[in-house]
Coordinates of C-alpha atoms in Angstrom, one line a residue:
M1 CA -7.4 19.2 6.9
T2 CA -8.0 17.0 9.9
A3 CA -5.4 17.4 12.7
N4 CA -5.7 13.9 14.1
G5 CA -2.4 12.3 14.8
P6 CA -0.9 10.8 11.7
F7 CA -4.1 11.0 9.6
R8 CA -4.6 13.8 7.1
Y9 CA -8.3 13.9 6.1
T10 CA -10.1 11.3 8.2
S11 CA -10.6 10.6 11.9
P12 CA -10.5 6.9 12.3
A13 CA -12.1 5.5 15.5
P14 CA -9.5 4.6 18.2
P15 CA -8.4 1.0 17.7
K16 CA -9.2 0.2 21.3
S17 CA -12.9 0.8 20.5
A18 CA -12.8 -1.6 17.5
T19 CA -15.2 -4.5 17.5
G20 CA -15.9 -7.5 15.2
T21 CA -13.7 -8.1 12.2
V22 CA -11.7 -4.9 12.6
A23 CA -10.7 -5.8 16.1
D24 CA -9.8 -9.3 15.0
A25 CA -7.6 -7.8 12.2
Y26 CA -5.9 -5.5 14.7
A27 CA -5.2 -8.5 16.9
Q28 CA -3.7 -10.4 14.1
M29 CA -1.5 -7.5 13.0
R30 CA -0.2 -7.2 16.6
S31 CA 0.7 -10.9 16.6
D32 CA 2.0 -11.4 13.1
F33 CA 3.3 -8.0 12.1
G34 CA 4.6 -7.1 15.5
I35 CA 3.2 -3.6 15.4
D36 CA 0.2 -2.3 17.4
N37 CA -2.4 -0.6 15.3
P38 CA -0.3 0.5 12.3
A39 CA -1.5 3.7 10.8
T40 CA -1.3 2.2 7.3
F41 CA -4.3 0.0 8.2
V42 CA -6.1 2.0 10.9
V43 CA -6.7 4.7 8.2
L44 CA -8.7 2.1 6.3
S45 CA -10.9 1.2 9.3
D46 CA -13.9 3.2 8.0
A47 CA -14.0 0.6 5.2
P48 CA -13.5 -2.8 6.9
T49 CA -13.7 -4.8 3.7
I50 CA -10.8 -2.9 2.3
L51 CA -8.9 -3.0 5.5
T52 CA -9.1 -6.8 5.9
A53 CA -8.3 -7.4 2.2
A54 CA -5.3 -5.1 2.2
W55 CA -4.0 -6.7 5.4
A56 CA -4.6 -10.2 3.9
L57 CA -2.7 -9.4 0.8
M58 CA 0.3 -8.0 2.7
R59 CA 0.3 -10.8 5.3
E60 CA 0.0 -13.7 2.8
S61 CA 2.7 -12.3 0.5
L62 CA 5.2 -10.4 2.7
L63 CA 5.0 -12.1 6.1
V64 CA 4.2 -15.8 5.2
G65 CA 6.2 -18.5 3.5
A66 CA 9.6 -20.0 3.2
T67 CA 10.9 -17.3 0.9
S68 CA 13.3 -14.8 2.4
R69 CA 11.7 -11.9 4.4
T70 CA 14.8 -9.8 3.6
E71 CA 14.3 -10.3 -0.1
K72 CA 10.6 -9.4 0.1
E73 CA 11.4 -6.3 2.1
L74 CA 13.8 -5.3 -0.7
V75 CA 10.9 -5.6 -3.2
A76 CA 8.6 -3.6 -0.9
A77 CA 11.3 -1.0 -0.4
G78 CA 11.8 -0.7 -4.2
V79 CA 8.1 -0.1 -4.7
S80 CA 8.1 2.5 -2.0
L81 CA 11.1 4.3 -3.4
A82 CA 9.6 4.3 -6.9
N83 CA 6.3 5.7 -5.5
R84 CA 8.1 8.4 -3.5
C85 CA 6.4 7.4 -0.2
P86 CA 8.7 8.6 2.7
F87 CA 6.6 6.9 5.4
C88 CA 6.9 3.5 3.7
I89 CA 10.5 3.9 2.8
D90 CA 11.3 4.5 6.5
A91 CA 9.1 1.6 7.5
H92 CA 10.9 -0.8 5.2
T93 CA 14.3 0.5 6.4
V94 CA 13.2 -0.3 10.0
L95 CA 11.9 -3.8 8.9
L96 CA 15.2 -4.5 7.2
H97 CA 17.0 -3.6 10.4
A98 CA 14.6 -6.1 12.1
T99 CA 16.0 -8.9 9.8
G100 CA 19.4 -8.2 11.2
D101 CA 21.0 -6.8 8.1
H102 CA 21.7 -3.3 9.3
R103 CA 24.1 -2.3 6.5
L104 CA 21.6 -3.3 3.9
A105 CA 18.8 -1.4 5.7
E106 CA 20.8 1.8 5.6
T107 CA 21.8 1.3 2.0
V108 CA 18.2 0.9 0.9
G109 CA 17.1 3.8 3.1
R110 CA 19.6 6.0 1.2
D111 CA 18.4 4.7 -2.1
D112 CA 21.8 3.3 -2.8
V113 CA 22.6 0.0 -4.7
P114 CA 23.1 -3.1 -2.4
A115 CA 26.5 -4.7 -2.8
D116 CA 25.1 -8.1 -3.4
P117 CA 24.1 -8.4 -7.1
Y118 CA 21.0 -10.4 -6.5
Q119 CA 19.7 -8.1 -3.8
A120 CA 20.4 -5.2 -6.1
R121 CA 18.3 -6.9 -8.9
L122 CA 15.4 -7.5 -6.4
L123 CA 15.4 -3.8 -5.4
A124 CA 15.6 -2.7 -9.0
W125 CA 12.7 -5.0 -9.9
G126 CA 10.6 -3.6 -7.0
K127 CA 11.1 -0.2 -8.6
D128 CA 9.7 -1.4 -11.9
V129 CA 7.9 -4.8 -11.9
R130 CA 7.4 -4.6 -15.6
T131 CA 11.0 -5.7 -16.1
P132 CA 12.1 -9.3 -16.2
K133 CA 11.7 -11.1 -12.9
P134 CA 15.1 -11.9 -11.2
F135 CA 13.6 -14.8 -9.2
P136 CA 12.2 -18.3 -10.0
A137 CA 8.6 -18.5 -11.2
A138 CA 7.6 -20.4 -8.0
R139 CA 8.2 -17.2 -6.0
T140 CA 5.9 -15.0 -8.1
P141 CA 2.9 -15.1 -5.7
A142 CA 5.1 -14.0 -2.8
Y143 CA 7.2 -11.4 -4.6
L144 CA 4.6 -10.0 -7.0
G145 CA 2.0 -10.1 -4.3
T146 CA 4.3 -8.1 -2.0
A147 CA 4.9 -5.5 -4.8
L148 CA 1.2 -5.1 -5.6
A149 CA 0.3 -4.9 -1.9
F150 CA 2.7 -2.0 -1.5
H151 CA 1.6 -0.3 -4.7
F152 CA -1.8 -0.1 -3.0
I153 CA -0.6 0.7 0.5
N154 CA 1.8 3.4 -0.7
R155 CA -1.1 5.2 -2.4
I156 CA -3.3 5.0 0.6
V157 CA -0.5 6.3 2.9
S158 CA 0.6 9.1 0.6
S159 CA -3.1 10.2 0.2
L160 CA -4.3 9.9 3.8
V161 CA -1.4 9.6 6.2
T162 CA 1.4 12.1 7.1
E163 CA 5.0 11.4 6.1
N164 CA 6.2 10.9 9.6
M165 CA 6.4 7.2 10.5
L166 CA 7.2 8.0 14.2
P167 CA 6.2 11.1 16.3
G168 CA 8.5 14.0 15.8
N169 CA 10.0 12.3 12.7
V170 CA 12.6 10.6 15.0
Q171 CA 13.1 7.8 12.5
R172 CA 15.4 10.1 10.6
F173 CA 18.1 9.1 13.2
R174 CA 19.9 5.8 12.4
V175 CA 20.0 4.7 16.0
V176 CA 16.2 5.1 16.2
R177 CA 15.7 3.1 13.0
S178 CA 17.9 0.3 14.4
L179 CA 16.2 0.2 17.8
A180 CA 12.8 0.3 16.2
G181 CA 13.8 -2.7 14.1
R182 CA 14.9 -4.6 17.2
T183 CA 11.5 -4.2 18.7
V184 CA 9.8 -6.1 15.9
A185 CA 12.6 -8.5 15.2
G186 CA 10.9 -11.4 16.9
A187 CA 7.7 -11.0 14.8
V188 CA 9.8 -10.6 11.6
R189 CA 11.5 -13.9 12.3
R190 CA 8.4 -15.9 13.3
E191 CA 7.1 -18.7 11.0
L192 CA 3.4 -18.0 10.3
S193 CA 0.7 -20.3 8.9
P194 CA -0.4 -19.5 5.4
G195 CA -4.0 -18.4 4.9
D196 CA -4.9 -17.4 8.5
S197 CA -5.9 -13.9 7.3
L198 CA -8.5 -15.2 4.9
A199 CA -11.0 -15.8 7.7
L200 CA -11.2 -12.1 8.1
L201 CA -12.4 -11.4 4.6
D202 CA -16.0 -10.6 4.0
D203 CA -17.9 -13.7 2.9
T204 CA -19.3 -11.9 -0.2
L205 CA -15.8 -11.0 -1.3
V206 CA -14.6 -14.6 -0.9
D207 CA -17.6 -15.8 -3.0
D208 CA -16.7 -13.3 -5.7
V209 CA -13.0 -14.0 -5.9
L210 CA -13.5 -17.8 -6.5
V211 CA -13.5 -17.0 -10.2
A212 CA -11.3 -13.9 -10.1
E213 CA -8.0 -15.1 -8.7
P214 CA -5.1 -13.9 -10.9
S215 CA -3.3 -16.6 -12.9
W216 CA 0.1 -15.8 -11.3
A217 CA -1.3 -16.7 -7.8
A218 CA -4.3 -19.0 -8.5
G219 CA -5.1 -21.4 -5.8
T220 CA -2.9 -19.6 -3.2
P221 CA -3.9 -17.4 -0.3
V222 CA -2.1 -14.5 -2.1
G223 CA -4.4 -15.0 -5.1
T224 CA -7.5 -15.0 -2.9
A225 CA -6.4 -11.9 -1.0
Y226 CA -5.5 -10.0 -4.2
A227 CA -8.8 -10.7 -5.8
A228 CA -10.6 -9.7 -2.6
L229 CA -8.8 -6.4 -2.5
L230 CA -9.6 -5.8 -6.1
T231 CA -13.3 -6.5 -5.5
A232 CA -13.5 -4.4 -2.3
A233 CA -11.6 -1.4 -3.6
C234 CA -13.4 -1.2 -6.9
A235 CA -16.6 -0.6 -5.0
G236 CA -15.5 3.0 -4.7
A237 CA -16.2 3.6 -8.4
G238 CA -19.9 4.0 -7.4
L239 CA -19.0 7.4 -5.9
L240 CA -18.3 8.7 -9.4
S241 CA -20.6 9.3 -12.4
E242 CA -20.2 7.0 -15.4
D243 CA -18.4 9.7 -17.3
D244 CA -15.9 10.2 -14.4
Q245 CA -15.3 6.5 -14.1
E246 CA -14.6 6.3 -17.8
L247 CA -12.1 9.2 -17.5
V248 CA -10.3 7.5 -14.7
S249 CA -10.2 4.2 -16.5
K250 CA -8.9 5.7 -19.8
T251 CA -6.3 7.9 -18.1
V252 CA -4.9 5.1 -16.1
A253 CA -5.0 2.7 -19.1
A254 CA -2.8 5.2 -21.0
W255 CA -0.4 5.7 -18.1
D256 CA 3.2 4.6 -18.8
G257 CA 4.2 4.1 -15.2
S258 CA 6.1 7.4 -14.8
H259 CA 5.3 10.3 -12.5
P260 CA 3.0 12.6 -14.4
E261 CA 3.6 16.3 -14.7
P262 CA 1.9 18.4 -12.0
T263 CA -0.4 20.0 -14.5
G264 CA -1.7 18.9 -17.9
G265 CA -4.6 17.3 -19.7
W266 CA -4.5 14.2 -17.6
L267 CA -5.8 15.9 -14.5
P268 CA -9.3 17.5 -14.5
D269 CA -10.0 20.8 -12.8
R270 CA -11.0 20.4 -9.2
S271 CA -14.0 22.8 -9.6
E272 CA -15.4 20.8 -12.5
R273 CA -14.7 17.1 -11.7
P274 CA -13.4 16.9 -8.1
G275 CA -14.2 13.2 -7.7
A276 CA -12.4 12.2 -10.8
R277 CA -9.5 14.4 -9.9
L278 CA -9.1 12.8 -6.5
A279 CA -9.3 9.3 -7.9
L280 CA -6.7 10.1 -10.5
L281 CA -4.3 11.7 -8.1
A282 CA -4.7 8.7 -5.8
A283 CA -3.8 6.5 -8.7
L284 CA -0.9 8.4 -10.3
A285 CA 0.4 11.0 -7.9
P286 CA -1.1 10.6 -4.4
Y287 CA 1.6 12.8 -2.8
R288 CA 0.1 15.8 -4.7
I289 CA -3.3 15.6 -3.1
T290 CA -4.0 18.9 -1.3
D291 CA -6.5 20.2 1.2
E292 CA -8.2 22.0 -1.6
D293 CA -8.6 18.8 -3.6
V294 CA -10.4 17.1 -0.8
A295 CA -12.5 20.1 0.2
A296 CA -13.7 20.5 -3.4
W297 CA -15.1 17.0 -3.4
R298 CA -16.4 16.5 0.1
R299 CA -20.1 17.3 0.7
P300 CA -22.1 16.8 3.9
E301 CA -23.0 13.3 2.7
H302 CA -19.4 12.3 2.1
R303 CA -18.3 10.7 5.3
D304 CA -14.8 9.4 6.0
H305 CA -16.1 6.0 4.7
C306 CA -16.7 7.6 1.3
L307 CA -13.3 9.3 1.1
V308 CA -11.5 6.0 2.0
H309 CA -13.5 4.2 -0.7
L310 CA -12.8 6.9 -3.4
I311 CA -9.0 6.9 -2.7
A312 CA -8.9 3.1 -2.6
Y313 CA -10.7 3.0 -6.0
G314 CA -8.1 5.3 -7.5
A315 CA -5.3 3.3 -5.9
I316 CA -6.6 -0.1 -7.0
T317 CA -7.1 1.2 -10.6
A318 CA -3.4 1.9 -10.8
V319 CA -2.5 -1.4 -9.1
A320 CA -4.6 -3.4 -11.6
R321 CA -2.7 -1.5 -14.5
I322 CA 0.6 -2.4 -12.9
E323 CA -0.5 -6.1 -12.4
G324 CA -1.5 -6.3 -16.0
Q325 CA 1.9 -5.1 -17.2
S326 CA 3.9 -7.4 -14.9
V327 CA 2.8 -10.8 -16.2

């Protein structure tokens, strides 16, 4: 296990040393997200095409548009609660504080039901996007895009980042959550221009996604960003044999959306098929990845770049399954 700040198994380069597209992405995050070098994206920096696509999907769905940021944060929080991602639950609690609705923020952080019926329905839908949508169809790119962005981000974070959003786990104190929210309130309330993140995408990804945008967001920046992430993250399949790819695909295709048992036929032995095991854990139970799982797969040729790609492949396989069940 790598003892490197918030990162579990990789050692990302310090953001101040970033150049090119990665540096541009960090600058846009600082401006539009209001957070310097968020660990959720820094951990992807060894795979720039995945970093920029994941950022683009989150920005264009959660941060941009006339739809309520509070409502989209509820969706994101519901996803994070369903995925058992403490880091992301705390982050969305802080971001709900940033919207100014402090009571709602703490309600969601406790996994209680909001008093407002519509807010309660949005939170519940975030927990299971296979259920009927509680919002108008015109909002689908924003709300479903947000949900899918965080199904991916939750899996990356649970796999590769520690649970503590702030040093010393100080976000467990309400006053810290509230104060942290105030520091990003200005960014949360800014009006952003749609599509600005798409310039960060790799040109080859953009060319590929012209025919691969999902029907629920076709012709929108959300659609382009989602398809770019799907293309970039699926590249990690090349780290597995064809048999292992087939195992991952079939297992996720049969997944019912619940949290699987810790043991069972769905999960191969780490000594026999360590790559397939890691990909499946990233897809269905990323919080169960252990030092032993990573060590069993990593060889001298497996750099951090490879681990990020393999985890991203598992994560996007699950995301694609969820997307297919939600429309």
